[in-house]
Amino acid sequence: MAERTWKVYLSGEIHSDWRERIEAGAREAELPVVFSAPVTDHAASDDAGVGTLGEESEPFWRDHMGAGVNAIRTQTLIRDADVVVVRFGDKYHQWNAAFDAGYAAALDKPIVTLHDSEIDHALKEVDRAAQATARTAEQVVDLLRYVISGELPS
Amino acid sequence: MAERTWKVYLSGEIHSDWRERIEAGAREAELPVVFSAPVTDHAASDDAGVGTLGEESEPFWRDHMGAGVNAIRTQTLIRDADVVVVRFGDKYHQWNAAFDAGYAAALDKPIVTLHDSEIDHALKEVDRAAQATARTAEQVVDLLRYVISGELPS
Amino acid sequence: MAERTWKVYLSGEIHSDWRERIEAGAREAELPVVFSAPVTDHAASDDAGVGTLGEESEPFWRDHMGAGVNAIRTQTLIRDADVVVVRFGDKYHQWNAAFDAGYAAALDKPIVTLHDSEIDHALKEVDRAAQATARTAEQVVDLLRYVISGELPS
Amino acid sequence: MAERTWKVYLSGEIHSDWRERIEAGAREAELPVVFSAPVTDHAASDDAGVGTLGEESEPFWRDHMGAGVNAIRTQTLIRDADVVVVRFGDKYHQWNAAFDAGYAAALDKPIVTLHDSEIDHALKEVDRAAQATARTAEQVVDLLRYVISGELPS
Amino acid sequence: MAERTWKVYLSGEIHSDWRERIEAGAREAELPVVFSAPVTDHAASDDAGVGTLGEESEPFWRDHMGAGVNAIRTQTLIRDADVVVVRFGDKYHQWNAAFDAGYAAALDKPIVTLHDSEIDHALKEVDRAAQATARTAEQVVDLLRYVISGELPS
Amino acid sequence: MAERTWKVYLSGEIHSDWRERIEAGAREAELPVVFSAPVTDHAASDDAGVGTLGEESEPFWRDHMGAGVNAIRTQTLIRDADVVVVRFGDKYHQWNAAFDAGYAAALDKPIVTLHDSEIDHALKEVDRAAQATARTAEQVVDLLRYVISGELPS
Amino acid sequence: MAERTWKVYLSGEIHSDWRERIEAGAREAELPVVFSAPVTDHAASDDAGVGTLGEESEPFWRDHMGAGVNAIRTQTLIRDADVVVVRFGDKYHQWNAAFDAGYAAALDKPIVTLHDSEIDHALKEVDRAAQATARTAEQVVDLLRYVISGELPS
Amino acid sequence: MAERTWKVYLSGEIHSDWRERIEAGAREAELPVVFSAPVTDHAASDDAGVGTLGEESEPFWRDHMGAGVNAIRTQTLIRDADVVVVRFGDKYHQWNAAFDAGYAAALDKPIVTLHDSEIDHALKEVDRAAQATARTAEQVVDLLRYVISGELPS
């Protein structure tokens, strides 16, 4: 059976190394996966609008410009993805992660959520829209390996 | 011009009276609007699964069952709506509100967000996907009146 | 809040009274629901093709004609439904019920499955695509009442 | 005329060698086809959830987790396919095969069913939604060769 | 079960009374059906463009204008229909009937073809895309009654 | 044949009486048409944002807010329409009219353009996407009457 | 500007050399086009069903089987195409060509029709749904060259 | 992370060098972008119809033919694009640019507008439907670099 490349979008938390751990795990397992993600440099992301389109002093519109530029990237990559992994950490509101999940759900993209059980109750709507809820980056790698090759961890 | 009935879904916060204020304002203005919303009785909403489908002791699955039942209501009403208003309050994670916004955005529903400016930065992605950001329930009523009848507040 | 009429399609088993029990329960609860279903007269359903379009002696084509005529009804009503309830009984292959579930799932219709736990394992893919799995017709009524009015059984 | 690679998804029965026979036939005929399929290792498939996401003792939820993980694979590959072949054998309920057929039908994927005539009547709705019903794996290969290259068996 | 109104579009031949016979039969059977159709006045249909938008002497553009105006009606009504009946008579090219059938097929509308067996071979692609092929207007009425009410002719 | 109500959106120029003439003509002809339109009070339209959502001094953002509020109305009504009439006058850029035409075209809405021949060349792409180009409001009425009732002006 | 490969489906008449002329012209012009087409071997096409799936004596069902198998090819390739060219010759009913045109139109595929002016009136609905009507295979090549490279014949 | 090629369609003004500047900037920045555009040779574009399909003396139909041929190119490339940049200059009506923007918006393509602030007010509806408004070709390059690689200009 010829090898298919899977496109996996990694949405959410940008202040821990969960993306790197999933990417490293997939590389080690030699999975045919191409990962994509939002811009994870927090400062650059906040300046996405004014850094490219010119200055704006009003904070609301500054954010508005930045969010528009970031949306070009994120919505294109989500539409392009086979699987969307959404990570919720223990800090910040992370409404953009939940927004991405809703956006992916309406597009019929399979979703995998990744978060601790402490926030299960608050995330129940998001988890219900997902095909799987993982607790660790390693579980996401195991899941991707199974989905792609049918192999379970021994 | 014959009168069209507009369907407006009111998503988000369930611990303040913003829905009542919008509904009262629309009634007073005699707008041809039908409002819909998630189940806003917090206790009932949490028991939506076990209260209808039978007991489940494990919290994750209890929530999973409840979220499934609630999703039958919310996703049907969002798909059916002309406009989706999403309210973010000052408490709780409110990931379901952001999820609804993402869901509505991917379905090309016009979104109006309603929240204080204190949380503007955290909501920038959601606000960007919206056609309008309001600060008060009264502004939402003004907006609906204008959208429907073309009249601005005097 | 103005009353919305919900359209519920009842797919699957035709040899027990589960539809009547759901319809009676909904009537008793005064739910604003319109139910629809396939033709449940087994003999008529089998003769749907030859009874309307003329004789055919070859069993495969006889079935083919009948299934075409029945599909005009079932696929139209499923596309039209807000909620699709799929009942699996303890007899027959019931592949058409599973087919309807897959069809509804791809159309993003919320699905409620209704079956005994003895066949849970065999139905796991179908149940996973559903928003809820009920064991009794009464639970389906409870679920519909909650979804429509927010009220749980006392 | 430049060569197009056709993507064919092989859904259904996992306890006979029909997939191998189709793949061998296509290879022998040098057809430009990439086949895909669900995970066909029955034990692995049943453990897809707990084997990747962690233990779960309740059978219903264990199946639910597994079915979610498997659905990431199957629904992605069906959406990606040009043609979906669905095989029904003489054992088990095979509701997932019928579910896949309904899912593929609603997505406008051409379906080829593959089964013995003994179960024709029970499969009439599924066969009606298919563009072809084959009796042997060899016929599926002949059909694919014709569809791709226009050549009939001599 | 509350009564649903079915929308049936009658495409094709305009030189025989098949539409009247179907409409009379449906009326007699008291079927809840609303029929729609292209403009069946041949002369008016040919003048649809120049008769509303102003003169045009070049035959190709005269037809082009007329076909545009007619398409506003026909494509709107086909998109709106639950069922599309396509009649092929024994005269004229009737390419617009076949075009309508293809258009309806791609929109997943159930199609019923109506024609004599003499032209079966030439219509095989159209018939294959239909859920049923009828030979007489009366069969179409029988089919609609069965689809709507489940009753076969006695 | 039961009467269908047609929904017609009137996009474009707001400084002449073309809408009133079409509406009067349709009323006189007793056509079953419901018309909708953008807010045609120029001043109100320009203040749609700041008049409902609060002050904004920067012209770009002031327009941005207003255009968002207006888009809730216009995009909802265009999505809801059966036919979209787009009028281009002899003043102003009227880019929003052309934008509406592109929006309607991608949604497969039948378009009727209404403009003088002086601007034909500049409007060729828009006219090509339309099913008809009219020169006068009266022609639009004639066209609607024909489309709805099949009657040509005598 | 990097080169894009255009996919062009050639539908319709199979008894003249128009496909070969278009393909030769495109090859000569070194256009980056991949052509696809139905099976153009008339005898093979008629036997598509019985030649792959087994014997069938009844002509209607024999055609039905063949049309199903052929539809797997044609509908897949039309869905995959950037441009659909539909050729009408001077013989046969060619309803499948008109069906393909309707199918392509509803999928928003750009259509080019190719036929003599003698049959313009009968093809007016199909021509109206097309972006261009050509009279010769050479014009189709000229059109493709312009569409792809912007060059007109000198 | 493997490199994705982004497809960017450059719509609008054809009488200045903005496309060349964006393409040069992207090349210099080594961005993985493939640009596409309408035919920008004004004379060829105007002759697209008569230059390929044969003579036509009536200006309206001459334009109509040309616009049809050009639409095959533009609508295909817009549907294929990840991002659509729409440039408005200071001359001509440029309704086709606004039409393209509306077409892209309804297809959920991210839009970047590019124009001077003098025409902001007239373009407010188009700008509102865009994710970003740039003033210079260099800003578009900066935006594309950020969207693709996350890097802001230093």
Short mmCIF file of C-alpha atoms in Angstrom, two decimals, chain G residues 39-129:
data_model
loop_
_atom_site.label_atom_id
_atom_site.label_comp_id
_atom_site.label_asym_id
_atom_site.label_seq_id
_atom_site.Cartn_x
_atom_site.Cartn_y
_atom_site.Cartn_z
CA VAL G 39 -14.38 5.34 -22.50
CA THR G 40 -14.71 6.11 -26.21
CA ASP G 41 -14.76 2.52 -27.49
CA HIS G 42 -18.50 2.25 -28.15
CA ALA G 43 -18.66 -1.53 -27.90
CA ALA G 44 -16.65 -1.66 -24.69
CA SER G 45 -18.72 1.13 -23.20
CA ASP G 46 -21.95 -0.73 -23.93
CA ASP G 47 -20.51 -3.86 -22.31
CA ALA G 48 -19.06 -2.08 -19.29
CA GLY G 49 -21.47 -3.80 -16.91
CA VAL G 50 -21.78 -7.29 -18.24
CA GLY G 51 -18.14 -7.39 -19.22
CA THR G 52 -17.01 -6.85 -15.66
CA LEU G 53 -19.84 -7.90 -13.35
CA GLY G 54 -21.37 -10.87 -15.13
CA GLU G 55 -24.11 -11.60 -17.58
CA GLU G 56 -27.52 -9.96 -17.67
CA SER G 57 -30.04 -10.72 -20.41
CA GLU G 58 -32.62 -7.97 -19.86
CA PRO G 59 -31.57 -4.97 -22.00
CA PHE G 60 -32.72 -2.33 -19.51
CA TRP G 61 -30.70 -3.80 -16.66
CA ARG G 62 -27.80 -4.58 -18.93
CA ASP G 63 -27.65 -0.87 -19.78
CA HIS G 64 -28.22 0.00 -16.14
CA MET G 65 -25.20 -2.03 -15.06
CA GLY G 66 -23.06 -0.55 -17.80
CA ALA G 67 -24.10 3.00 -17.05
CA GLY G 68 -23.25 2.51 -13.39
CA VAL G 69 -19.76 1.32 -14.19
CA ASN G 70 -19.23 4.11 -16.69
CA ALA G 71 -20.49 6.67 -14.19
CA ILE G 72 -17.72 5.72 -11.77
CA ARG G 73 -15.30 6.93 -14.40
CA THR G 74 -17.12 9.91 -15.80
CA GLN G 75 -18.37 11.47 -12.59
CA THR G 76 -14.99 11.08 -10.91
CA LEU G 77 -13.20 12.71 -13.81
CA ILE G 78 -15.71 15.55 -14.15
CA ARG G 79 -15.44 16.30 -10.42
CA ASP G 80 -11.69 16.33 -10.86
CA ALA G 81 -11.61 18.57 -13.92
CA ASP G 82 -10.84 22.28 -14.15
CA VAL G 83 -12.66 22.65 -17.46
CA VAL G 84 -15.28 20.47 -19.13
CA VAL G 85 -15.58 20.54 -22.92
CA VAL G 86 -18.84 19.08 -24.22
CA ARG G 87 -19.11 18.10 -27.86
CA PHE G 88 -22.39 17.58 -29.67
CA GLY G 89 -22.20 15.95 -33.10
CA ASP G 90 -24.86 15.56 -35.74
CA LYS G 91 -25.95 12.05 -34.85
CA TYR G 92 -27.55 10.19 -31.96
CA HIS G 93 -29.44 11.63 -29.02
CA GLN G 94 -26.33 12.47 -27.02
CA TRP G 95 -28.33 12.86 -23.84
CA ASN G 96 -25.34 11.78 -21.83
CA ALA G 97 -23.42 14.80 -23.16
CA ALA G 98 -26.20 17.14 -22.04
CA PHE G 99 -26.41 15.27 -18.73
CA ASP G 100 -22.66 15.79 -18.22
CA ALA G 101 -23.09 19.49 -18.96
CA GLY G 102 -25.84 19.81 -16.34
CA TYR G 103 -23.79 17.84 -13.87
CA ALA G 104 -20.74 20.03 -14.47
CA ALA G 105 -22.80 23.21 -14.27
CA ALA G 106 -24.20 22.35 -10.86
CA LEU G 107 -20.63 21.65 -9.68
CA ASP G 108 -19.57 25.13 -10.89
CA LYS G 109 -17.17 23.73 -13.47
CA PRO G 110 -16.47 26.03 -16.41
CA ILE G 111 -17.98 24.49 -19.52
CA VAL G 112 -17.02 24.92 -23.17
CA THR G 113 -19.51 23.59 -25.70
CA LEU G 114 -18.41 22.51 -29.16
CA HIS G 115 -20.96 22.12 -31.93
CA ASP G 116 -22.17 23.40 -35.28
CA SER G 117 -24.53 26.34 -35.48
CA GLU G 118 -27.25 24.14 -36.99
CA ILE G 119 -28.10 22.87 -33.53
CA ASP G 120 -27.71 26.15 -31.68
CA HIS G 121 -31.39 26.57 -30.93
CA ALA G 122 -31.78 23.10 -29.47
CA LEU G 123 -28.70 23.58 -27.33
CA LYS G 124 -29.49 27.05 -26.06
CA GLU G 125 -29.89 26.01 -22.42
CA VAL G 126 -26.62 24.12 -22.47
CA ASP G 127 -24.78 26.92 -24.25
CA ARG G 128 -26.12 29.44 -21.73
CA ALA G 129 -24.61 27.42 -18.90
#
